[in-house]
Amino acid sequence: MGKRNTQLSLGAFLQATGHHVASWRHPDADADAGINFAHYKAVTQLAERAKFDAIFLADGVAVRDRAANLEALSRNGKLATFEPLTLFSALATVTERIGFIATASTSYNEPYHLARQFASLDWLSDGRAGWNVVTSGTEAEALNFNREHHFEHATRYERADEFVDVVTGLWDSWEDDAFGIDKESGVFFDQDKLHVLNHVGTHFSVKGPLNVARPPQGHPVIVQAGASEPGKELAARTAEVIFTAWQTLEEAQAFYADVKGRLARYGRSPEQLKVMPGIFPVIGRTQQEAEEKYQLLQSLIHPSVGLALLGGLYGGKDLSGHPLDAPPPPFPDDTNGSKSRLKLVRDLAEREGLTLRQLYERIAGARGHWTVVGTPEHIADQLQLWFESHAADGFNVMPPWLPGGLEEFVEHVVPILQQRGLFRTEYTGRTLREHLGLARPGNRHALSVDQASATLQTA
Amino acid sequence: MGKRNTQLSLGAFLQATGHHVASWRHPDADADAGINFAHYKAVTQLAERAKFDAIFLADGVAVRDRAANLEALSRNGKLATFEPLTLFSALATVTERIGFIATASTSYNEPYHLARQFASLDWLSDGRAGWNVVTSGTEAEALNFNREHHFEHATRYERADEFVDVVTGLWDSWEDDAFGIDKESGVFFDQDKLHVLNHVGTHFSVKGPLNVARPPQGHPVIVQAGASEPGKELAARTAEVIFTAWQTLEEAQAFYADVKGRLARYGRSPEQLKVMPGIFPVIGRTQQEAEEKYQLLQSLIHPSVGLALLGGLYGGKDLSGHPLDAPPPPFPDDTNGSKSRLKLVRDLAEREGLTLRQLYERIAGARGHWTVVGTPEHIADQLQLWFESHAADGFNVMPPWLPGGLEEFVEHVVPILQQRGLFRTEYTGRTLREHLGLARPGNRHALSVDQASATLQTA
């Protein structure tokens, strides 16, 4: 059922001033990036010139920083930014090929709204939209949506599962050729090519049809990022791209084999799900220069910020009394937040015997993602190794600061990947699906006569 | 407290192919307009060249056509189009001055999402966003949002009332100068300039703060369109623009005096609410040419479409058995739909003694809005009369078809209004508020010392 792509995919994971927690303090950073459209336009066009598959935005429906105090919060430069779907709609008009993957929560949205806005973005961009399906795991978000507590982990995933089905069902409301538009006869669409969803489930009752035509890609690309058991099952059943966070090749390989192995159960082949770990690259002409650049960023982290960030993983614990140069206090066994993130950080602390300060510095930089500090060749070698070792189909590049961190990757790392034949030198497709090597899904209602007959017999 | 503007305002109320129900069949219409960004870009830039205050989009969260049968539905050319907030975000990048007023329902949304997306649009457009606050009054919408029936009229308005308060409260989460962004000290924002809403009401509990900075306009412009009692009260308390539908000068004058008279009760002056009736203009070099243009459009209405449209006002009744050239069947006393629209149509039918066909033709054209068929001078005269007779502060122009219907208004009517000094020849402001002559609202939390002291004493 298809082959593995011979080239890797690249996404640019943009955060206002970059991924490092102190990125806004970097001398080159556009500190007002969060509400500066010219900034996003420039970095998106830069990623497009480098032939990236897509840019990616995370999202949350609250000021989610779990800082124990307002003093720490006031040092966070990423709290107040554009909303992803509106920002991407604007960016679609100033680009031609690059894809747009927007995160949107299934916990505090309604499927009709998201199906509609993603379909609209797909039309505005001529087939370049993707949806990163997440659940909301913070109390801060619950409190903005009429709840006292957020949904339990299992409920969140059950709701997400049904949510995705409703959204993809709504995208199939109209067949691709439903709109005949015959001015002469006055018939705008073919009655037989409109399908009413009539979904009635545990969490949602949605009749449909959607009031947007079927998207150019059929379905915008479905992306998933959770690494818990229900997250992996959701990905195996519905996702086409999975964003992950791994520190080591071995862990990444194990995860890659795990999720690819789950696909057959859903009648899917390994090529239908692309695994894209995050990489936080710090690039220097020499290893020493790269280390110095990293240290510059780390030196900008105020201790109150580092402790607040880490405190979130402890379930909101205030760590400010704990000595910075001693081992971190014991981790909780479980929280109702992101289980996969907690495990990652605990494993890191134990494996490397880090102090509290060292741990927050590691988290603060790439927040648990794979940090590679070195020359362009070293970074390209690592990407090649992970790609060829079946640890990754591509990478979600997380620039430490913007625009400089992305500029350096584009100028120095991308050309090496291209010289090695590992990355495209020109776009060959027009849609995000085509960039990623994903097939365009057929409409579930537009079955062939044979398929329809088979369906009737098994019903 | 300010004076009436000396010039009128103009909005361009865009529907995909235009407002006439058969507009998509017009020889010049872009029949695929609903998903054609180039079409919207061209008509928006045209309205901007003519110095319109804003373009306006209606909205609903369903395929809302209440056609009694699929055959009638299949003749509707406006069912599947872009979603307004994504479309406007894209249009913001290809324009510089014109405002964007998007309709969004308070019945099936959450205030945090809308506050955020409108704030984001206001930033993307440098202060050109407006929100038309509506309630959802169709069963089709309820069925897409987990309900069997839509909310009762009174509940809808109660919810809308609270919704607006939450949204404007969220927009004030950050003071205008909250973000000091001091790279040296590492402080991004001033702790004293962040305000947590902590709203707990009948319909919503929303803690805040919003994760977008305070919009450039302070608040995007609040627009309202209902003409029922609770609709008028909502407008008097919260709205800055009101869109209305009146057939006669006298009715429009009475409504104008009515809503302006309600403002003092809320400590507001008449200039703080602009009344903008819709006008559906059909323009010819002679009266006869204009009549012929109108007849061309009317001749394109298929009877099944006209009866379906009218049936919706009868609460979904199937009128297809009723003779077309006899009087319409008796109207229901009440429906749970739009009360103001029902009254308008019943009054029209009774006043002019129309047959069923004549009535659906009148509705189908401008759907109850003020239709003026004539020369550019005649249309300009009517607009001037309504403006100077205190029936309107401006008009929402509803082109019968697009792009031609807007082109004719821009080429032939706007210059007459400009020659008479009734409309601007250049933009003098940058934001939608400035175009409309509306003051920028202060942040409720940024009180002067005197105000804060007075608040404490009355608390």
PDB file of C-alpha atoms in Angstrom, chain B residues 24-234:
ATOM      1  CA  TRP B  24     -26.093  33.621  -9.044  1.00  0.00           C
ATOM      2  CA  ARG B  25     -28.057  33.132 -12.282  1.00  0.00           C
ATOM      3  CA  HIS B  26     -27.360  36.728 -13.405  1.00  0.00           C
ATOM      4  CA  PRO B  27     -25.203  36.685 -16.545  1.00  0.00           C
ATOM      5  CA  ASP B  28     -22.462  38.797 -14.887  1.00  0.00           C
ATOM      6  CA  ALA B  29     -22.424  37.031 -11.501  1.00  0.00           C
ATOM      7  CA  ASP B  30     -19.376  35.059 -10.336  1.00  0.00           C
ATOM      8  CA  ALA B  31     -21.474  31.966  -9.641  1.00  0.00           C
ATOM      9  CA  ASP B  32     -18.745  30.240  -7.577  1.00  0.00           C
ATOM     10  CA  ALA B  33     -18.219  33.379  -5.455  1.00  0.00           C
ATOM     11  CA  GLY B  34     -18.859  31.628  -2.140  1.00  0.00           C
ATOM     12  CA  ILE B  35     -15.511  29.832  -2.242  1.00  0.00           C
ATOM     13  CA  ASN B  36     -13.654  32.188  -4.564  1.00  0.00           C
ATOM     14  CA  PHE B  37     -11.220  34.381  -2.629  1.00  0.00           C
ATOM     15  CA  ALA B  38     -10.298  36.404  -5.732  1.00  0.00           C
ATOM     16  CA  HIS B  39     -13.971  37.422  -5.978  1.00  0.00           C
ATOM     17  CA  TYR B  40     -14.144  38.692  -2.387  1.00  0.00           C
ATOM     18  CA  LYS B  41     -10.791  40.410  -2.753  1.00  0.00           C
ATOM     19  CA  ALA B  42     -11.966  42.274  -5.866  1.00  0.00           C
ATOM     20  CA  VAL B  43     -15.276  43.483  -4.401  1.00  0.00           C
ATOM     21  CA  THR B  44     -13.642  44.464  -1.094  1.00  0.00           C
ATOM     22  CA  GLN B  45     -10.938  46.454  -2.848  1.00  0.00           C
ATOM     23  CA  LEU B  46     -13.664  48.089  -4.962  1.00  0.00           C
ATOM     24  CA  ALA B  47     -15.544  49.156  -1.808  1.00  0.00           C
ATOM     25  CA  GLU B  48     -12.293  50.456  -0.346  1.00  0.00           C
ATOM     26  CA  ARG B  49     -11.528  52.538  -3.447  1.00  0.00           C
ATOM     27  CA  ALA B  50     -14.992  54.079  -2.971  1.00  0.00           C
ATOM     28  CA  LYS B  51     -14.088  54.851   0.699  1.00  0.00           C
ATOM     29  CA  PHE B  52     -16.805  52.691   2.260  1.00  0.00           C
ATOM     30  CA  ASP B  53     -16.632  52.483   6.045  1.00  0.00           C
ATOM     31  CA  ALA B  54     -16.846  48.688   6.091  1.00  0.00           C
ATOM     32  CA  ILE B  55     -17.884  45.518   4.428  1.00  0.00           C
ATOM     33  CA  PHE B  56     -20.333  43.326   6.271  1.00  0.00           C
ATOM     34  CA  LEU B  57     -21.033  39.595   6.264  1.00  0.00           C
ATOM     35  CA  ALA B  58     -24.119  37.859   7.630  1.00  0.00           C
ATOM     36  CA  ASP B  59     -23.708  34.397   9.093  1.00  0.00           C
ATOM     37  CA  GLY B  60     -25.418  31.284  10.352  1.00  0.00           C
ATOM     38  CA  VAL B  61     -24.097  28.034  11.775  1.00  0.00           C
ATOM     39  CA  ALA B  62     -26.092  25.702   9.549  1.00  0.00           C
ATOM     40  CA  VAL B  63     -27.490  25.296   6.074  1.00  0.00           C
ATOM     41  CA  ARG B  64     -30.383  27.493   7.123  1.00  0.00           C
ATOM     42  CA  ASP B  65     -32.575  27.431   4.052  1.00  0.00           C
ATOM     43  CA  ARG B  66     -35.994  26.348   5.288  1.00  0.00           C
ATOM     44  CA  ALA B  67     -36.954  24.971   1.900  1.00  0.00           C
ATOM     45  CA  ALA B  68     -39.839  22.558   2.128  1.00  0.00           C
ATOM     46  CA  ASN B  69     -38.086  20.263  -0.318  1.00  0.00           C
ATOM     47  CA  LEU B  70     -34.675  19.396  -1.644  1.00  0.00           C
ATOM     48  CA  GLU B  71     -35.610  20.504  -5.150  1.00  0.00           C
ATOM     49  CA  ALA B  72     -36.032  24.102  -3.927  1.00  0.00           C
ATOM     50  CA  LEU B  73     -32.886  23.850  -1.835  1.00  0.00           C
ATOM     51  CA  SER B  74     -30.841  22.745  -4.832  1.00  0.00           C
ATOM     52  CA  ARG B  75     -31.596  26.123  -6.466  1.00  0.00           C
ATOM     53  CA  ASN B  76     -30.033  28.091  -3.592  1.00  0.00           C
ATOM     54  CA  GLY B  77     -26.627  29.447  -4.593  1.00  0.00           C
ATOM     55  CA  LYS B  78     -25.537  30.670  -1.158  1.00  0.00           C
ATOM     56  CA  LEU B  79     -25.460  27.584   1.037  1.00  0.00           C
ATOM     57  CA  ALA B  80     -21.781  26.748   1.062  1.00  0.00           C
ATOM     58  CA  THR B  81     -19.404  29.662   1.534  1.00  0.00           C
ATOM     59  CA  PHE B  82     -16.371  30.894   3.471  1.00  0.00           C
ATOM     60  CA  GLU B  83     -16.692  31.389   7.230  1.00  0.00           C
ATOM     61  CA  PRO B  84     -16.598  35.166   8.005  1.00  0.00           C
ATOM     62  CA  LEU B  85     -13.747  35.421  10.546  1.00  0.00           C
ATOM     63  CA  THR B  86     -11.319  33.421   8.424  1.00  0.00           C
ATOM     64  CA  LEU B  87     -12.365  35.249   5.248  1.00  0.00           C
ATOM     65  CA  PHE B  88     -11.983  38.678   6.875  1.00  0.00           C
ATOM     66  CA  SER B  89      -8.561  37.780   8.280  1.00  0.00           C
ATOM     67  CA  ALA B  90      -7.465  37.000   4.733  1.00  0.00           C
ATOM     68  CA  LEU B  91      -9.059  40.174   3.320  1.00  0.00           C
ATOM     69  CA  ALA B  92      -7.348  42.292   5.995  1.00  0.00           C
ATOM     70  CA  THR B  93      -3.984  41.616   4.347  1.00  0.00           C
ATOM     71  CA  VAL B  94      -5.070  42.858   0.912  1.00  0.00           C
ATOM     72  CA  THR B  95      -6.642  46.141   2.082  1.00  0.00           C
ATOM     73  CA  GLU B  96      -5.523  49.073   4.230  1.00  0.00           C
ATOM     74  CA  ARG B  97      -8.462  51.090   5.479  1.00  0.00           C
ATOM     75  CA  ILE B  98     -11.858  49.463   5.035  1.00  0.00           C
ATOM     76  CA  GLY B  99     -13.508  47.917   8.090  1.00  0.00           C
ATOM     77  CA  PHE B 100     -14.748  44.330   8.514  1.00  0.00           C
ATOM     78  CA  ILE B 101     -17.996  43.618  10.336  1.00  0.00           C
ATOM     79  CA  ALA B 102     -18.522  39.903  10.878  1.00  0.00           C
ATOM     80  CA  THR B 103     -21.707  38.380  12.196  1.00  0.00           C
ATOM     81  CA  ALA B 104     -21.283  35.788  14.937  1.00  0.00           C
ATOM     82  CA  SER B 105     -23.993  34.155  16.994  1.00  0.00           C
ATOM     83  CA  THR B 106     -24.185  34.332  20.770  1.00  0.00           C
ATOM     84  CA  SER B 107     -26.451  31.269  20.885  1.00  0.00           C
ATOM     85  CA  TYR B 108     -24.008  28.554  19.838  1.00  0.00           C
ATOM     86  CA  ASN B 109     -20.622  30.069  20.629  1.00  0.00           C
ATOM     87  CA  GLU B 110     -18.562  30.597  23.733  1.00  0.00           C
ATOM     88  CA  PRO B 111     -17.528  34.164  24.600  1.00  0.00           C
ATOM     89  CA  TYR B 112     -13.857  33.277  25.088  1.00  0.00           C
ATOM     90  CA  HIS B 113     -13.525  32.039  21.491  1.00  0.00           C
ATOM     91  CA  LEU B 114     -15.260  35.036  19.959  1.00  0.00           C
ATOM     92  CA  ALA B 115     -13.463  37.582  22.146  1.00  0.00           C
ATOM     93  CA  ARG B 116     -10.222  36.027  21.038  1.00  0.00           C
ATOM     94  CA  GLN B 117     -10.908  35.754  17.324  1.00  0.00           C
ATOM     95  CA  PHE B 118     -12.281  39.298  17.049  1.00  0.00           C
ATOM     96  CA  ALA B 119      -9.315  40.648  19.025  1.00  0.00           C
ATOM     97  CA  SER B 120      -6.996  38.734  16.700  1.00  0.00           C
ATOM     98  CA  LEU B 121      -8.772  40.129  13.621  1.00  0.00           C
ATOM     99  CA  ASP B 122      -8.511  43.633  15.098  1.00  0.00           C
ATOM    100  CA  TRP B 123      -4.732  43.189  15.424  1.00  0.00           C
ATOM    101  CA  LEU B 124      -4.383  41.633  11.953  1.00  0.00           C
ATOM    102  CA  SER B 125      -6.266  44.574  10.430  1.00  0.00           C
ATOM    103  CA  ASP B 126      -4.765  47.338  12.598  1.00  0.00           C
ATOM    104  CA  GLY B 127      -8.082  48.268  14.156  1.00  0.00           C
ATOM    105  CA  ARG B 128     -10.689  47.533  11.518  1.00  0.00           C
ATOM    106  CA  ALA B 129     -12.853  44.830  13.121  1.00  0.00           C
ATOM    107  CA  GLY B 130     -16.535  44.925  14.083  1.00  0.00           C
ATOM    108  CA  TRP B 131     -18.789  42.249  15.545  1.00  0.00           C
ATOM    109  CA  ASN B 132     -22.441  41.982  14.558  1.00  0.00           C
ATOM    110  CA  VAL B 133     -24.028  40.384  17.617  1.00  0.00           C
ATOM    111  CA  VAL B 134     -26.902  38.077  16.711  1.00  0.00           C
ATOM    112  CA  THR B 135     -28.929  35.291  18.253  1.00  0.00           C
ATOM    113  CA  SER B 136     -29.622  32.072  16.339  1.00  0.00           C
ATOM    114  CA  GLY B 137     -33.286  31.548  15.608  1.00  0.00           C
ATOM    115  CA  THR B 138     -33.452  28.419  13.459  1.00  0.00           C
ATOM    116  CA  GLU B 139     -33.912  24.788  14.388  1.00  0.00           C
ATOM    117  CA  ALA B 140     -31.267  23.911  11.791  1.00  0.00           C
ATOM    118  CA  GLU B 141     -28.630  25.650  13.920  1.00  0.00           C
ATOM    119  CA  ALA B 142     -29.802  24.045  17.173  1.00  0.00           C
ATOM    120  CA  LEU B 143     -29.488  20.603  15.588  1.00  0.00           C
ATOM    121  CA  ASN B 144     -25.827  21.210  14.818  1.00  0.00           C
ATOM    122  CA  PHE B 145     -25.100  22.028  18.469  1.00  0.00           C
ATOM    123  CA  ASN B 146     -26.454  19.155  20.539  1.00  0.00           C
ATOM    124  CA  ARG B 147     -29.953  20.565  20.938  1.00  0.00           C
ATOM    125  CA  GLU B 148     -33.334  19.409  19.667  1.00  0.00           C
ATOM    126  CA  HIS B 149     -34.801  22.904  19.584  1.00  0.00           C
ATOM    127  CA  HIS B 150     -33.353  26.367  19.513  1.00  0.00           C
ATOM    128  CA  PHE B 151     -33.532  28.637  22.525  1.00  0.00           C
ATOM    129  CA  GLU B 152     -36.700  30.632  23.118  1.00  0.00           C
ATOM    130  CA  HIS B 153     -36.593  34.261  22.018  1.00  0.00           C
ATOM    131  CA  ALA B 154     -36.309  35.676  25.554  1.00  0.00           C
ATOM    132  CA  THR B 155     -33.571  33.224  26.558  1.00  0.00           C
ATOM    133  CA  ARG B 156     -31.626  34.019  23.399  1.00  0.00           C
ATOM    134  CA  TYR B 157     -31.560  37.714  24.258  1.00  0.00           C
ATOM    135  CA  GLU B 158     -30.752  37.130  27.900  1.00  0.00           C
ATOM    136  CA  ARG B 159     -27.826  34.982  26.812  1.00  0.00           C
ATOM    137  CA  ALA B 160     -26.766  37.565  24.203  1.00  0.00           C
ATOM    138  CA  ASP B 161     -26.831  40.302  26.825  1.00  0.00           C
ATOM    139  CA  GLU B 162     -24.516  38.396  29.142  1.00  0.00           C
ATOM    140  CA  PHE B 163     -22.354  37.211  26.220  1.00  0.00           C
ATOM    141  CA  VAL B 164     -21.580  40.784  25.160  1.00  0.00           C
ATOM    142  CA  ASP B 165     -20.609  41.735  28.709  1.00  0.00           C
ATOM    143  CA  VAL B 166     -18.206  38.809  28.938  1.00  0.00           C
ATOM    144  CA  VAL B 167     -16.619  39.553  25.575  1.00  0.00           C
ATOM    145  CA  THR B 168     -16.072  43.257  26.277  1.00  0.00           C
ATOM    146  CA  GLY B 169     -14.798  42.342  29.747  1.00  0.00           C
ATOM    147  CA  LEU B 170     -12.257  39.941  28.220  1.00  0.00           C
ATOM    148  CA  TRP B 171     -11.087  42.620  25.794  1.00  0.00           C
ATOM    149  CA  ASP B 172     -10.191  44.709  28.845  1.00  0.00           C
ATOM    150  CA  SER B 173      -8.016  41.940  30.338  1.00  0.00           C
ATOM    151  CA  TRP B 174      -4.880  43.898  29.557  1.00  0.00           C
ATOM    152  CA  GLU B 175      -4.491  47.635  29.737  1.00  0.00           C
ATOM    153  CA  ASP B 176      -3.361  49.319  26.545  1.00  0.00           C
ATOM    154  CA  ASP B 177       0.120  49.954  27.904  1.00  0.00           C
ATOM    155  CA  ALA B 178       0.427  46.666  29.828  1.00  0.00           C
ATOM    156  CA  PHE B 179       3.292  45.341  27.734  1.00  0.00           C
ATOM    157  CA  GLY B 180       6.406  47.284  28.663  1.00  0.00           C
ATOM    158  CA  ILE B 181       8.697  44.573  27.185  1.00  0.00           C
ATOM    159  CA  ASP B 182      11.943  45.383  28.988  1.00  0.00           C
ATOM    160  CA  LYS B 183      14.572  42.979  27.649  1.00  0.00           C
ATOM    161  CA  GLU B 184      17.129  44.247  30.166  1.00  0.00           C
ATOM    162  CA  SER B 185      15.169  43.505  33.363  1.00  0.00           C
ATOM    163  CA  GLY B 186      13.304  40.557  31.865  1.00  0.00           C
ATOM    164  CA  VAL B 187       9.873  41.937  32.715  1.00  0.00           C
ATOM    165  CA  PHE B 188       7.463  41.543  29.780  1.00  0.00           C
ATOM    166  CA  PHE B 189       4.334  43.116  31.228  1.00  0.00           C
ATOM    167  CA  ASP B 190       3.325  45.256  34.184  1.00  0.00           C
ATOM    168  CA  GLN B 191       1.591  43.054  36.776  1.00  0.00           C
ATOM    169  CA  ASP B 192      -0.781  45.857  37.753  1.00  0.00           C
ATOM    170  CA  LYS B 193      -2.093  46.131  34.198  1.00  0.00           C
ATOM    171  CA  LEU B 194      -3.406  42.579  33.919  1.00  0.00           C
ATOM    172  CA  HIS B 195      -7.022  42.125  35.055  1.00  0.00           C
ATOM    173  CA  VAL B 196      -8.813  38.846  35.668  1.00  0.00           C
ATOM    174  CA  LEU B 197     -12.504  39.002  34.721  1.00  0.00           C
ATOM    175  CA  ASN B 198     -13.893  36.369  37.135  1.00  0.00           C
ATOM    176  CA  HIS B 199     -17.314  36.461  35.490  1.00  0.00           C
ATOM    177  CA  VAL B 200     -19.963  34.219  37.044  1.00  0.00           C
ATOM    178  CA  GLY B 201     -23.414  34.697  35.541  1.00  0.00           C
ATOM    179  CA  THR B 202     -26.584  32.893  34.512  1.00  0.00           C
ATOM    180  CA  HIS B 203     -25.260  31.494  31.256  1.00  0.00           C
ATOM    181  CA  PHE B 204     -21.490  31.791  31.523  1.00  0.00           C
ATOM    182  CA  SER B 205     -18.657  31.380  33.975  1.00  0.00           C
ATOM    183  CA  VAL B 206     -15.508  32.794  32.455  1.00  0.00           C
ATOM    184  CA  LYS B 207     -12.452  33.539  34.506  1.00  0.00           C
ATOM    185  CA  GLY B 208     -10.113  35.137  31.977  1.00  0.00           C
ATOM    186  CA  PRO B 209      -7.799  36.823  31.266  1.00  0.00           C
ATOM    187  CA  LEU B 210      -7.898  36.794  27.459  1.00  0.00           C
ATOM    188  CA  ASN B 211      -4.745  35.492  25.768  1.00  0.00           C
ATOM    189  CA  VAL B 212      -4.689  38.338  23.253  1.00  0.00           C
ATOM    190  CA  ALA B 213      -3.556  41.888  24.017  1.00  0.00           C
ATOM    191  CA  ARG B 214      -6.223  44.626  24.209  1.00  0.00           C
ATOM    192  CA  PRO B 215      -7.359  45.268  20.603  1.00  0.00           C
ATOM    193  CA  PRO B 216      -6.085  48.369  18.779  1.00  0.00           C
ATOM    194  CA  GLN B 217      -9.618  49.814  18.868  1.00  0.00           C
ATOM    195  CA  GLY B 218      -9.966  49.023  22.560  1.00  0.00           C
ATOM    196  CA  HIS B 219     -13.075  47.084  21.622  1.00  0.00           C
ATOM    197  CA  PRO B 220     -13.914  46.069  18.067  1.00  0.00           C
ATOM    198  CA  VAL B 221     -17.081  47.965  17.055  1.00  0.00           C
ATOM    199  CA  ILE B 222     -20.252  46.330  18.434  1.00  0.00           C
ATOM    200  CA  VAL B 223     -23.070  46.012  15.916  1.00  0.00           C
ATOM    201  CA  GLN B 224     -26.603  44.759  16.453  1.00  0.00           C
ATOM    202  CA  ALA B 225     -29.419  43.939  14.063  1.00  0.00           C
ATOM    203  CA  GLY B 226     -32.530  42.796  15.926  1.00  0.00           C
ATOM    204  CA  ALA B 227     -35.576  45.083  16.001  1.00  0.00           C
ATOM    205  CA  SER B 228     -37.638  43.298  18.671  1.00  0.00           C
ATOM    206  CA  GLU B 229     -38.011  44.912  22.109  1.00  0.00           C
ATOM    207  CA  PRO B 230     -35.151  42.965  23.697  1.00  0.00           C
ATOM    208  CA  GLY B 231     -33.120  43.544  20.525  1.00  0.00           C
ATOM    209  CA  LYS B 232     -33.582  47.312  20.787  1.00  0.00           C
ATOM    210  CA  GLU B 233     -32.695  47.298  24.483  1.00  0.00           C
ATOM    211  CA  LEU B 234     -29.570  45.242  23.792  1.00  0.00           C
TER     212      LEU B 234
END
